[in-house]
Amino acid sequence: MPPILQISNLHKSFKKFKALNGVSLTVNQGEIFGFLGCNGAGKSTTIRCLLTLIKPDSGEIFFKGKNINECRSEFLSSVGCIVEKPDFYKNLSLETNLKLSAMLYNKNPSQKEIYDSLELVGLKGKEKIKFKACSQGMKQRLGIAAALIHNPEIIILDEPSNGLDPRGMIELRQLILRMKNEMKKTIIISSHILSEVELIVDSLIIIDKGVNVIQGSANELLHGSDVMVNIESTETDRLVEKIKNSPYSTHIESVLENRIIMKSTMKEVAQLHKDLILMDEPIQNFYTRKKLEDLFLKLTEN
Amino acid sequence: MGNLIYVELYKTFAKPRTYIGLIAIILLIGLIQIGYYLSKEDIGGQIKSMMGDSVTVENLSLNGNMVCYLVMQMLYFHLPIIVALVSGDSISGEMSSGTIRALMVKPAPRWKLFLAKWIANQFYLLIVVLVIYFFGLLLSRFMFGNGDIVVYGNEISILSKGELLVRFTKAIALSYLSLTVISNLAFMLSSFMENSVAPIVITMVINIVFLIIGSLTFEFFEPIQQVLFTKHMSVWTYSFELNPDLKEMNKSLIILLLYILGFFSIAFYSFTKKDITQ
């Protein structure tokens, strides 16, 4: 079975600025795909090319093995998305906005279906509120409801947690997992909040300056990579001495006033923790830094 | 396609600016009607001031047909603003609010989205002329009664009340065509721009500049004046001539249609080919 989505060697320039310089990626059916990169890396341009908002200079996009230029309508019927931010008609209510959105997919949902969709994203009881009166979080939720209203196979969420409070972010994460597990959707998430992405993605790509930096499954990329261990201690000097005399002597990355940063791997972390305790020095805190953040910073540092 | 048109109409009539234009027309017509109602004794003087001292008006009392004719002449210069208010916002308004992205990722081909928008605009224009027809003609007839009118065009024509309903209907249809030029100009500009004020302002500037060029008496401008749409927008007045110059009338119609086709084609190309980068 071909991948549900495949982008091959995408190029796009805006006058002299090369926004995309050969981006390629593959998204498999039923997975949550993380699309990562710094600001200006080319994420939005790639998503816009994918959604036919802009025409790439060269390169191809395939939906289930078919070039989307030949099946644009079929492809866009199978996609629900939020591009950059959810924009709706400010003078219309949430209910009406959702209804009009569904009608553009040739669907005429009943009021119950609309109310159910709003309930799914936590907007129950807010059906009649006008879009202009909504908070950013409510707008984001409406965007997700609109992305789901026509029951698409693929959901593309560009910065979906923008404007959400911590509770909203947790609910969104649960909703995304539900979309994958219960509704069997394929989900592409572009986000700057790496810790959020890390918790849910099955595979991911990092792009930088319009080119692929890395792509692979989350297991391979995150759990096989090095991690940074932060050790906070009031006796840093004595602890550093003991580490230098141990098999971990080459693992020290830097020493700060009350903190030692060490390089390790996920497999070694538990043993390292145990060995440090055996060194019998006070340790106030021991934690690994976010793995995806490390990978991201390492790959995009130039 | 039906759904797309429904959505576009819904959006158009959910905007306050749509009603601002219509209310402005109704108010203007109402003010003109009240003005004439209060000064109906002096109608002979009013007509003389419009048509010159060479015209002698006898046995001619103010009536609804006359008021409507005068209303149409007065609104002729102001309607483009009202039309541009909605057409100029049609695409650029979506660009500035960001809703264009949500619209363009829908499965309908861009040409269908464009056509739906265009049809919604034309429908609004139809409402505008129907408002003029209803409030300008029917309400005036109700207020002032039916009667003959005297019209000063290439010749002085006295038109009997029996034939006026048909003539007014023709005039309204022709003014619809004239306003379509303005509507399409604003719509075309709207397809280039990302804020909704600029297309409205530029439409009005073009209209005013064309009107000024059209009024200049230098020989050099004569060939240009012949092809300015503003010169041909008064094509509706042919409906009130007893012996209209059909050659000139057809020429005007062709020029207006060419403008409409040109503006439509450019807007179509711009809308269907443009990259949505904002």
Coordinates of C-alpha atoms in Angstrom, one line a residue:
Chain A
M1 CA 0.0 0.0 0.0
P2 CA 1.5 3.4 -1.0
P3 CA 1.9 6.0 1.8
I4 CA -1.1 8.2 2.2
L5 CA 1.0 11.2 1.5
Q6 CA 4.4 11.7 -0.2
I7 CA 6.2 14.9 -1.0
S8 CA 9.1 14.6 -3.3
N9 CA 11.8 17.1 -3.9
L10 CA 9.7 20.2 -3.4
H11 CA 11.2 23.6 -4.5
K12 CA 9.6 27.0 -4.1
S13 CA 11.2 30.4 -4.4
F14 CA 9.7 33.9 -3.7
K15 CA 11.7 36.2 -5.9
K16 CA 15.3 35.5 -4.8
F17 CA 14.4 33.8 -1.5
K18 CA 14.5 30.0 -1.7
A19 CA 11.8 28.9 0.7
L20 CA 11.9 25.3 -0.2
N21 CA 15.0 23.6 -1.6
G22 CA 14.1 20.0 -2.0
V23 CA 11.8 19.0 0.8
S24 CA 10.7 15.4 0.7
L25 CA 8.6 13.5 3.2
T26 CA 6.5 10.5 3.6
V27 CA 3.4 10.1 5.8
N28 CA 1.9 6.7 6.4
Q29 CA -1.8 6.0 7.0
G30 CA -3.0 6.2 10.5
E31 CA 0.1 7.9 12.1
I32 CA 0.6 11.1 13.8
F33 CA 3.3 12.9 11.9
G34 CA 5.3 15.8 13.5
F35 CA 6.5 18.5 11.1
L36 CA 9.1 20.6 12.8
G37 CA 11.4 23.4 12.0
C38 CA 12.4 26.9 13.1
N39 CA 10.5 30.0 12.0
G40 CA 11.2 30.4 8.3
A41 CA 12.4 26.9 7.9
G42 CA 9.7 26.2 5.2
K43 CA 7.0 24.4 7.2
S44 CA 4.2 26.7 6.2
T45 CA 5.3 26.9 2.6
T46 CA 5.3 23.1 2.5
I47 CA 1.9 22.9 4.0
R48 CA 0.6 25.6 1.6
C49 CA 2.0 23.7 -1.4
L50 CA 0.4 20.5 0.0
L51 CA -2.9 22.2 0.3
T52 CA -2.6 23.8 -3.2
L53 CA -2.6 27.3 -1.8
I54 CA 0.7 28.0 -3.6
K55 CA 2.1 26.3 -6.6
P56 CA 5.6 24.8 -6.1
D57 CA 8.3 25.6 -8.7
S58 CA 9.1 21.9 -9.0
G59 CA 8.6 18.7 -7.1
E60 CA 5.6 16.4 -6.7
I61 CA 3.0 15.6 -4.1
F62 CA 1.3 12.2 -4.1
F63 CA -1.9 11.2 -2.3
K64 CA -2.2 7.5 -2.1
G65 CA 0.2 7.2 -5.0
K66 CA -1.6 9.7 -7.2
N67 CA -0.2 13.1 -8.1
I68 CA -2.5 15.7 -6.4
N69 CA -2.5 17.8 -9.5
E70 CA -4.6 15.0 -11.0
C71 CA -6.8 14.4 -8.0
R72 CA -6.9 17.8 -6.3
S73 CA -10.6 17.7 -5.5
E74 CA -10.5 14.1 -4.1
F75 CA -7.4 15.0 -2.1
L76 CA -8.8 18.2 -0.6
S77 CA -12.1 16.4 0.2
S78 CA -9.9 14.0 2.3
V79 CA -8.2 16.7 4.2
G80 CA -9.3 18.8 7.1
C81 CA -6.9 21.5 8.2
I82 CA -6.0 24.6 10.1
V83 CA -3.5 26.7 8.2
E84 CA -1.5 29.0 10.5
K85 CA -4.5 30.1 12.5
P86 CA -8.2 29.3 12.4
D87 CA -9.9 32.2 10.5
F88 CA -13.7 32.3 10.3
Y89 CA -16.3 34.9 9.5
K90 CA -16.4 37.2 12.5
N91 CA -20.0 38.2 12.3
L92 CA -21.3 34.7 12.2
S93 CA -21.9 32.3 15.1
L94 CA -19.8 29.2 15.7
E95 CA -22.7 27.1 14.6
T96 CA -23.1 29.0 11.3
N97 CA -19.4 29.1 10.6
L98 CA -19.2 25.4 11.0
K99 CA -22.3 24.8 8.8
L100 CA -20.9 27.0 6.0
S101 CA -17.5 25.2 6.3
A102 CA -19.2 21.8 5.9
M103 CA -21.3 23.1 2.9
L104 CA -18.1 24.0 1.1
Y105 CA -17.3 20.2 1.3
N106 CA -20.7 19.5 -0.2
K107 CA -22.1 18.4 3.1
N108 CA -25.3 19.6 4.7
P109 CA -24.9 18.6 8.3
S110 CA -27.9 18.5 10.6
Q111 CA -28.0 20.8 13.6
K112 CA -27.3 17.8 15.8
E113 CA -24.2 16.9 13.8
I114 CA -22.9 20.4 14.2
Y115 CA -23.7 20.5 17.9
D116 CA -22.0 17.1 18.3
S117 CA -18.9 18.4 16.5
L118 CA -18.8 21.4 18.7
E119 CA -19.2 19.3 21.8
L120 CA -16.3 17.1 20.7
V121 CA -13.9 20.0 20.9
G122 CA -15.4 21.4 24.1
L123 CA -17.6 24.1 22.7
K124 CA -20.9 22.7 24.0
G125 CA -23.2 25.6 24.9
K126 CA -21.3 28.1 22.9
E127 CA -23.0 27.4 19.5
K128 CA -24.6 30.8 19.2
I129 CA -21.6 32.9 20.2
K130 CA -20.2 35.0 17.3
F131 CA -16.7 34.2 16.2
K132 CA -15.5 37.7 17.0
A133 CA -16.4 37.2 20.6
C134 CA -14.4 34.0 21.0
S135 CA -11.1 33.7 22.9
Q136 CA -8.1 32.4 21.0
G137 CA -8.6 29.0 22.6
M138 CA -12.2 28.8 21.4
K139 CA -11.2 29.8 17.9
Q140 CA -8.6 27.0 17.9
R141 CA -11.2 24.5 19.0
L142 CA -13.6 25.7 16.3
G143 CA -10.8 25.3 13.8
I144 CA -10.4 21.6 14.8
A145 CA -14.2 21.1 14.7
A146 CA -14.2 22.5 11.1
A147 CA -11.3 20.3 10.2
L148 CA -13.3 17.3 11.3
I149 CA -16.8 18.2 10.2
H150 CA -16.6 16.4 6.8
N151 CA -14.9 13.3 8.2
P152 CA -11.6 13.5 6.4
E153 CA -8.9 10.9 6.3
I154 CA -6.0 13.4 7.0
I155 CA -6.0 16.2 9.5
I156 CA -3.4 18.9 9.1
L157 CA -2.9 21.1 12.1
D158 CA -0.6 24.0 11.9
E159 CA 0.4 25.1 15.4
P160 CA -2.8 23.7 16.9
S161 CA -1.9 24.6 20.5
N162 CA -1.6 28.3 19.8
G163 CA -3.6 30.2 22.4
L164 CA -4.6 27.2 24.4
D165 CA -4.1 27.2 28.2
P166 CA -2.4 24.2 29.8
R167 CA -5.8 22.4 30.3
G168 CA -6.7 23.1 26.7
M169 CA -3.3 21.7 25.6
I170 CA -3.9 18.5 27.5
E171 CA -7.4 18.2 26.0
L172 CA -6.1 18.9 22.6
R173 CA -3.5 16.2 23.0
Q174 CA -6.2 13.7 24.1
L175 CA -8.3 14.7 21.2
I176 CA -5.5 14.2 18.7
L177 CA -4.8 10.8 20.2
R178 CA -8.5 10.0 20.0
M179 CA -8.6 11.1 16.3
K180 CA -5.8 8.7 15.6
N181 CA -6.9 5.7 17.8
E182 CA -10.7 5.9 17.5
M183 CA -11.4 7.8 14.3
K184 CA -8.4 6.3 12.5
K185 CA -7.2 9.6 11.1
T186 CA -3.8 10.4 9.8
I187 CA -2.6 13.6 11.5
I188 CA 0.1 16.0 10.5
I189 CA 1.1 18.4 13.2
S190 CA 3.3 21.4 12.6
S191 CA 4.3 22.9 15.9
H192 CA 6.9 24.9 17.8
I193 CA 6.0 23.3 21.1
L194 CA 8.3 20.4 20.9
S195 CA 7.4 18.8 24.2
E196 CA 3.8 18.6 23.0
V197 CA 4.8 16.9 19.7
E198 CA 7.2 14.6 21.4
L199 CA 4.4 13.1 23.5
I200 CA 2.2 12.0 20.6
V201 CA 4.1 11.7 17.3
D202 CA 4.7 8.3 15.6
S203 CA 7.2 9.8 13.2
L204 CA 8.6 13.2 12.4
I205 CA 10.6 15.4 10.1
I206 CA 12.8 18.3 10.9
I207 CA 13.4 20.8 8.2
D208 CA 15.7 23.8 8.2
K209 CA 16.2 26.5 5.5
G210 CA 14.0 24.6 3.1
V211 CA 15.7 21.3 3.2
N212 CA 15.2 18.0 5.1
V213 CA 17.4 17.7 8.1
I214 CA 16.1 14.4 9.4
Q215 CA 13.1 12.2 9.1
G216 CA 12.2 8.9 10.8
S217 CA 10.1 7.2 13.4
A218 CA 9.9 8.8 16.8
N219 CA 11.3 5.7 18.4
E220 CA 14.4 5.7 16.2
L221 CA 15.0 9.4 16.5
L222 CA 14.2 10.1 20.1
H223 CA 14.9 7.0 22.0
G224 CA 18.1 6.1 20.1
S225 CA 19.6 9.5 20.6
D226 CA 21.8 11.0 23.3
V227 CA 20.2 12.8 26.1
M228 CA 21.4 15.6 28.3
V229 CA 21.3 14.9 32.0
N230 CA 21.1 17.7 34.4
I231 CA 22.4 17.1 37.9
E232 CA 21.8 19.8 40.6
S233 CA 24.0 19.6 43.6
T234 CA 25.3 21.9 46.4
E235 CA 28.6 20.0 46.3
T236 CA 29.3 20.3 42.6
D237 CA 33.1 20.4 42.9
R238 CA 33.3 17.2 44.9
L239 CA 30.8 15.5 42.7
V240 CA 32.7 16.5 39.5
E241 CA 35.9 15.0 41.0
K242 CA 34.2 11.7 41.7
I243 CA 32.7 11.6 38.2
K244 CA 36.1 12.3 36.7
N245 CA 37.4 9.3 38.5
S246 CA 34.6 7.1 37.3
P247 CA 33.8 5.5 33.9
Y248 CA 31.7 8.5 33.2
S249 CA 34.6 10.9 33.1
T250 CA 34.2 11.7 29.4
H251 CA 30.4 12.3 29.8
I252 CA 30.7 15.7 31.4
E253 CA 29.5 18.4 29.0
S254 CA 29.7 21.4 31.3
V255 CA 29.8 22.4 34.9
L256 CA 27.9 25.4 36.2
E257 CA 27.7 26.8 39.8
N258 CA 25.2 24.2 41.2
R259 CA 24.7 22.1 38.1
I260 CA 26.5 19.5 36.1
I261 CA 25.4 18.7 32.6
M262 CA 26.3 15.2 31.3
K263 CA 25.8 13.4 28.1
S264 CA 24.2 10.0 28.3
T265 CA 21.9 7.7 26.4
M266 CA 18.4 6.6 27.3
K267 CA 19.8 3.1 28.1
E268 CA 22.5 4.4 30.4
V269 CA 20.4 7.0 32.3
A270 CA 19.1 4.6 35.0
Q271 CA 22.5 3.2 35.7
L272 CA 24.1 6.7 35.8
H273 CA 21.5 7.7 38.3
K274 CA 22.3 4.7 40.5
D275 CA 26.0 5.2 40.3
L276 CA 25.8 8.9 41.1
I277 CA 23.9 8.1 44.3
L278 CA 26.5 5.6 45.2
M279 CA 29.1 8.5 45.1
D280 CA 27.4 9.7 48.2
E281 CA 27.2 13.4 47.4
P282 CA 24.1 15.5 47.9
I283 CA 22.0 15.6 44.7
Q284 CA 18.9 17.9 44.8
N285 CA 17.7 17.2 41.3
F286 CA 18.4 14.8 38.5
Y287 CA 16.6 15.1 35.2
T288 CA 17.0 14.6 31.5
R289 CA 16.3 17.5 29.2
K290 CA 13.6 17.2 26.6
K291 CA 14.9 14.7 24.0
L292 CA 13.2 16.3 21.0
E293 CA 14.5 19.7 22.0
D294 CA 18.0 18.4 22.1
L295 CA 17.7 16.7 18.8
F296 CA 16.1 19.8 17.3
L297 CA 18.8 22.2 18.6
K298 CA 21.5 19.8 17.6
L299 CA 20.2 19.5 14.0
T300 CA 19.4 23.2 13.5
E301 CA 22.2 24.8 15.4
N302 CA 23.8 26.2 12.2
Chain B
M1 CA -22.1 25.0 -7.2
G2 CA -25.4 25.7 -5.4
N3 CA -23.8 25.3 -2.0
L4 CA -20.9 27.7 -3.0
I5 CA -23.4 30.4 -4.1
Y6 CA -25.5 29.9 -1.0
V7 CA -22.4 30.3 1.2
E8 CA -21.2 33.4 -0.7
L9 CA -24.7 35.0 -0.5
Y10 CA -24.9 34.2 3.2
K11 CA -21.5 35.8 3.8
T12 CA -22.4 38.9 1.7
F13 CA -25.7 39.5 3.6
A14 CA -24.1 38.9 7.0
K15 CA -21.8 41.9 6.5
P16 CA -23.1 45.2 7.9
R17 CA -21.6 47.1 5.0
T18 CA -24.1 45.4 2.7
Y19 CA -26.9 47.0 4.5
I20 CA -25.1 50.4 4.8
G21 CA -25.2 50.7 1.1
L22 CA -28.9 49.7 0.8
I23 CA -30.0 51.9 3.7
A24 CA -28.0 54.8 2.1
I25 CA -29.9 54.4 -1.2
I26 CA -33.3 54.2 0.6
L27 CA -32.5 57.3 2.7
L28 CA -31.3 59.3 -0.4
I29 CA -34.5 58.3 -2.3
G30 CA -36.6 59.2 0.7
L31 CA -34.9 62.6 1.1
I32 CA -35.4 63.4 -2.5
Q33 CA -39.1 62.3 -2.3
I34 CA -39.7 64.4 0.8
G35 CA -37.9 67.4 -0.8
Y36 CA -40.2 67.2 -3.9
Y37 CA -43.3 66.5 -1.8
L38 CA -42.7 69.7 0.2
S39 CA -41.9 71.8 -2.8
K40 CA -44.4 70.3 -5.3
E41 CA -46.0 73.7 -6.0
D42 CA -42.7 74.8 -7.6
I43 CA -42.2 71.9 -9.9
G44 CA -42.3 74.0 -13.1
G45 CA -39.4 76.1 -11.7
Q46 CA -37.5 72.9 -10.7
I47 CA -37.8 71.5 -14.2
K48 CA -36.8 74.8 -15.8
S49 CA -33.7 75.0 -13.6
M50 CA -32.7 71.5 -14.8
M51 CA -33.6 71.9 -18.4
G52 CA -33.0 75.5 -19.1
D53 CA -35.3 78.5 -19.8
S54 CA -36.0 77.4 -23.4
V55 CA -38.4 74.8 -22.1
T56 CA -41.9 75.8 -21.4
V57 CA -43.8 73.5 -19.1
E58 CA -47.5 73.7 -19.2
N59 CA -50.1 71.5 -17.5
L60 CA -47.4 69.4 -16.0
S61 CA -47.8 68.5 -12.4
L62 CA -45.3 66.6 -10.2
N63 CA -45.9 62.9 -10.4
G64 CA -44.2 59.6 -9.3
N65 CA -42.6 59.0 -12.7
M66 CA -41.0 62.4 -12.8
V67 CA -39.7 62.0 -9.2
C68 CA -38.2 58.6 -10.2
Y69 CA -36.6 60.0 -13.3
L70 CA -35.0 62.8 -11.2
V71 CA -34.0 60.3 -8.5
M72 CA -32.2 58.2 -11.1
Q73 CA -30.4 61.2 -12.5
M74 CA -29.3 62.3 -9.0
L75 CA -28.1 58.8 -7.9
Y76 CA -26.2 58.2 -11.1
F77 CA -23.1 59.7 -9.5
H78 CA -23.4 58.1 -6.1
L79 CA -24.4 54.5 -6.8
P80 CA -20.9 53.5 -7.8
I81 CA -19.7 54.2 -4.3
I82 CA -22.4 51.9 -2.8
V83 CA -21.6 49.2 -5.4
A84 CA -17.9 49.4 -4.8
L85 CA -18.4 49.1 -1.0
V86 CA -19.5 45.5 -1.4
S87 CA -17.7 44.4 -4.5
G88 CA -14.4 45.9 -3.4
D89 CA -14.4 43.8 -0.3
S90 CA -15.4 40.6 -1.9
I91 CA -12.0 39.0 -2.2
S92 CA -9.7 41.4 -0.5
G93 CA -11.8 41.2 2.6
E94 CA -11.2 37.5 2.8
M95 CA -7.5 38.1 2.2
S96 CA -7.3 40.6 5.1
S97 CA -9.2 38.4 7.5
G98 CA -7.4 35.3 6.5
T99 CA -10.5 33.4 5.6
I100 CA -9.2 33.1 2.0
R101 CA -7.0 30.2 3.2
A102 CA -9.9 28.3 4.6
L103 CA -11.8 28.9 1.4
M104 CA -9.1 27.9 -1.0
V105 CA -8.4 24.6 0.7
K106 CA -11.9 23.4 -0.1
P107 CA -12.2 20.8 -2.8
A108 CA -14.2 23.0 -5.2
P109 CA -12.0 24.3 -8.0
R110 CA -10.9 27.9 -7.8
W111 CA -12.9 28.9 -10.9
K112 CA -16.1 27.7 -9.1
L113 CA -15.2 29.6 -6.0
F114 CA -14.6 32.7 -8.2
L115 CA -17.8 32.3 -10.0
A116 CA -19.8 31.9 -6.8
K117 CA -18.3 35.1 -5.5
W118 CA -19.0 36.9 -8.7
I119 CA -22.6 35.7 -8.8
A120 CA -23.1 36.8 -5.2
N121 CA -21.8 40.3 -6.2
Q122 CA -24.1 40.4 -9.2
F123 CA -27.0 39.4 -6.9
Y124 CA -26.2 42.3 -4.5
L125 CA -26.2 44.6 -7.5
L126 CA -29.6 43.3 -8.6
I127 CA -30.9 44.0 -5.1
V128 CA -29.5 47.6 -5.4
V129 CA -31.3 48.3 -8.6
L130 CA -34.5 46.6 -7.4
V131 CA -34.4 48.9 -4.3
I132 CA -34.2 51.8 -6.7
Y133 CA -37.0 50.3 -8.7
F134 CA -39.2 49.7 -5.7
F135 CA -38.5 52.8 -3.7
G136 CA -37.7 55.2 -6.6
L137 CA -40.5 54.2 -8.9
L138 CA -43.2 52.3 -7.2
L139 CA -43.1 54.3 -3.9
S140 CA -42.9 57.6 -5.8
R141 CA -45.9 56.5 -7.9
F142 CA -47.7 55.7 -4.7
M143 CA -46.8 59.0 -3.1
F144 CA -47.2 61.3 -6.1
G145 CA -49.4 59.4 -8.5
N146 CA -48.9 58.4 -12.1
G147 CA -48.5 60.9 -14.8
D148 CA -46.6 62.0 -18.0
I149 CA -43.1 63.2 -17.9
V150 CA -41.0 65.5 -20.0
V151 CA -37.5 64.5 -20.7
Y152 CA -34.7 66.5 -22.1
G153 CA -32.2 64.4 -24.0
N154 CA -31.0 64.8 -27.6
E155 CA -34.5 66.1 -28.1
I156 CA -37.4 67.1 -25.7
S157 CA -39.7 64.1 -25.3
I158 CA -43.0 64.0 -23.6
L159 CA -43.7 60.5 -22.5
S160 CA -47.2 59.4 -21.6
K161 CA -47.8 57.6 -18.4
G162 CA -49.0 54.4 -20.2
E163 CA -45.7 53.6 -21.6
L164 CA -43.5 54.7 -18.7
L165 CA -43.5 51.4 -16.7
V166 CA -41.9 49.6 -19.6
R167 CA -39.4 52.5 -20.2
F168 CA -38.4 52.6 -16.5
T169 CA -37.9 48.8 -16.5
K170 CA -35.6 49.1 -19.5
A171 CA -33.8 52.0 -17.9
I172 CA -33.3 50.0 -14.7
A173 CA -32.0 47.0 -16.7
L174 CA -29.5 49.2 -18.5
S175 CA -28.4 50.9 -15.3
Y176 CA -27.8 47.4 -14.0
L177 CA -25.4 46.9 -16.9
S178 CA -23.7 50.2 -16.2
L179 CA -23.2 49.4 -12.5
T180 CA -21.9 46.0 -13.4
V181 CA -18.9 47.7 -14.9
I182 CA -18.2 49.4 -11.6
S183 CA -18.9 46.2 -9.7
N184 CA -16.5 44.3 -11.9
L185 CA -13.8 47.0 -11.6
A186 CA -14.0 46.9 -7.8
F187 CA -14.1 43.1 -7.9
M188 CA -11.0 42.9 -10.1
L189 CA -9.1 45.3 -7.9
S190 CA -10.3 43.2 -4.9
S191 CA -8.6 40.2 -6.4
F192 CA -5.2 41.9 -6.4
M193 CA -5.2 43.4 -2.9
E194 CA -5.0 42.3 0.6
N195 CA -7.0 45.0 2.3
S196 CA -10.6 45.9 1.5
V197 CA -10.3 49.7 1.6
A198 CA -7.9 50.1 -1.3
P199 CA -10.1 48.5 -4.0
I200 CA -13.0 50.7 -2.9
V201 CA -10.9 53.9 -2.9
I202 CA -9.2 53.1 -6.2
T203 CA -12.5 52.2 -7.9
M204 CA -13.8 55.6 -6.9
V205 CA -10.6 57.4 -8.0
I206 CA -10.8 55.7 -11.4
N207 CA -14.5 56.7 -11.7
I208 CA -13.8 60.3 -10.8
V209 CA -10.7 60.6 -13.0
F210 CA -12.7 59.2 -16.0
L211 CA -15.6 61.6 -15.3
I212 CA -13.1 64.5 -15.2
I213 CA -11.4 63.4 -18.4
G214 CA -14.8 62.9 -20.0
S215 CA -15.8 66.5 -19.2
L216 CA -12.6 68.1 -20.6
T217 CA -13.2 69.9 -23.9
F218 CA -9.7 69.6 -25.4
E219 CA -9.6 68.0 -28.8
F220 CA -6.7 65.8 -27.7
F221 CA -8.9 63.9 -25.3
E222 CA -11.8 63.2 -27.7
P223 CA -10.7 59.8 -28.9
I224 CA -10.0 58.8 -25.3
Q225 CA -13.4 60.1 -24.1
Q226 CA -15.1 57.8 -26.6
V227 CA -13.8 54.7 -24.8
L228 CA -14.2 55.7 -21.2
F229 CA -16.8 53.7 -19.5
T230 CA -18.1 56.7 -17.6
K231 CA -19.2 58.3 -20.9
H232 CA -21.4 55.2 -21.6
M233 CA -22.8 54.6 -18.2
S234 CA -25.7 56.9 -18.9
V235 CA -26.9 54.5 -21.6
W236 CA -30.1 54.0 -19.5
T237 CA -31.3 57.5 -20.6
Y238 CA -31.9 56.1 -24.1
S239 CA -34.9 54.4 -22.7
F240 CA -36.6 57.8 -22.3
E241 CA -36.0 59.0 -25.9
L242 CA -38.7 58.7 -28.4
N243 CA -36.3 58.2 -31.2
P244 CA -33.1 56.8 -29.6
D245 CA -29.9 56.7 -31.7
L246 CA -29.7 52.9 -31.8
K247 CA -26.2 53.0 -33.3
E248 CA -24.9 55.1 -30.4
M249 CA -26.8 53.1 -27.9
N250 CA -25.4 49.8 -29.2
K251 CA -21.9 51.3 -29.3
S252 CA -22.3 52.2 -25.6
L253 CA -23.6 48.7 -24.8
I254 CA -20.7 47.0 -26.6
I255 CA -18.1 49.2 -24.8
L256 CA -19.7 48.5 -21.4
L257 CA -19.8 44.8 -22.2
L258 CA -16.1 44.9 -23.2
Y259 CA -15.2 46.6 -20.0
I260 CA -17.1 43.9 -18.0
L261 CA -15.5 41.1 -19.9
G262 CA -12.0 42.6 -19.5
F263 CA -12.4 43.2 -15.7
F264 CA -14.0 39.8 -15.3
S265 CA -11.2 38.0 -17.2
I266 CA -8.4 39.8 -15.3
A267 CA -10.0 39.0 -12.0
F268 CA -10.6 35.4 -13.0
Y269 CA -6.9 35.0 -14.0
S270 CA -5.7 36.7 -10.8
F271 CA -7.9 34.6 -8.5
T272 CA -7.3 31.3 -10.1
K273 CA -3.6 31.6 -10.4
K274 CA -2.5 33.5 -7.3
D275 CA -0.4 32.1 -4.6
I276 CA -2.0 32.5 -1.2
T277 CA 1.0 33.5 0.8
Q278 CA -0.4 35.8 3.4

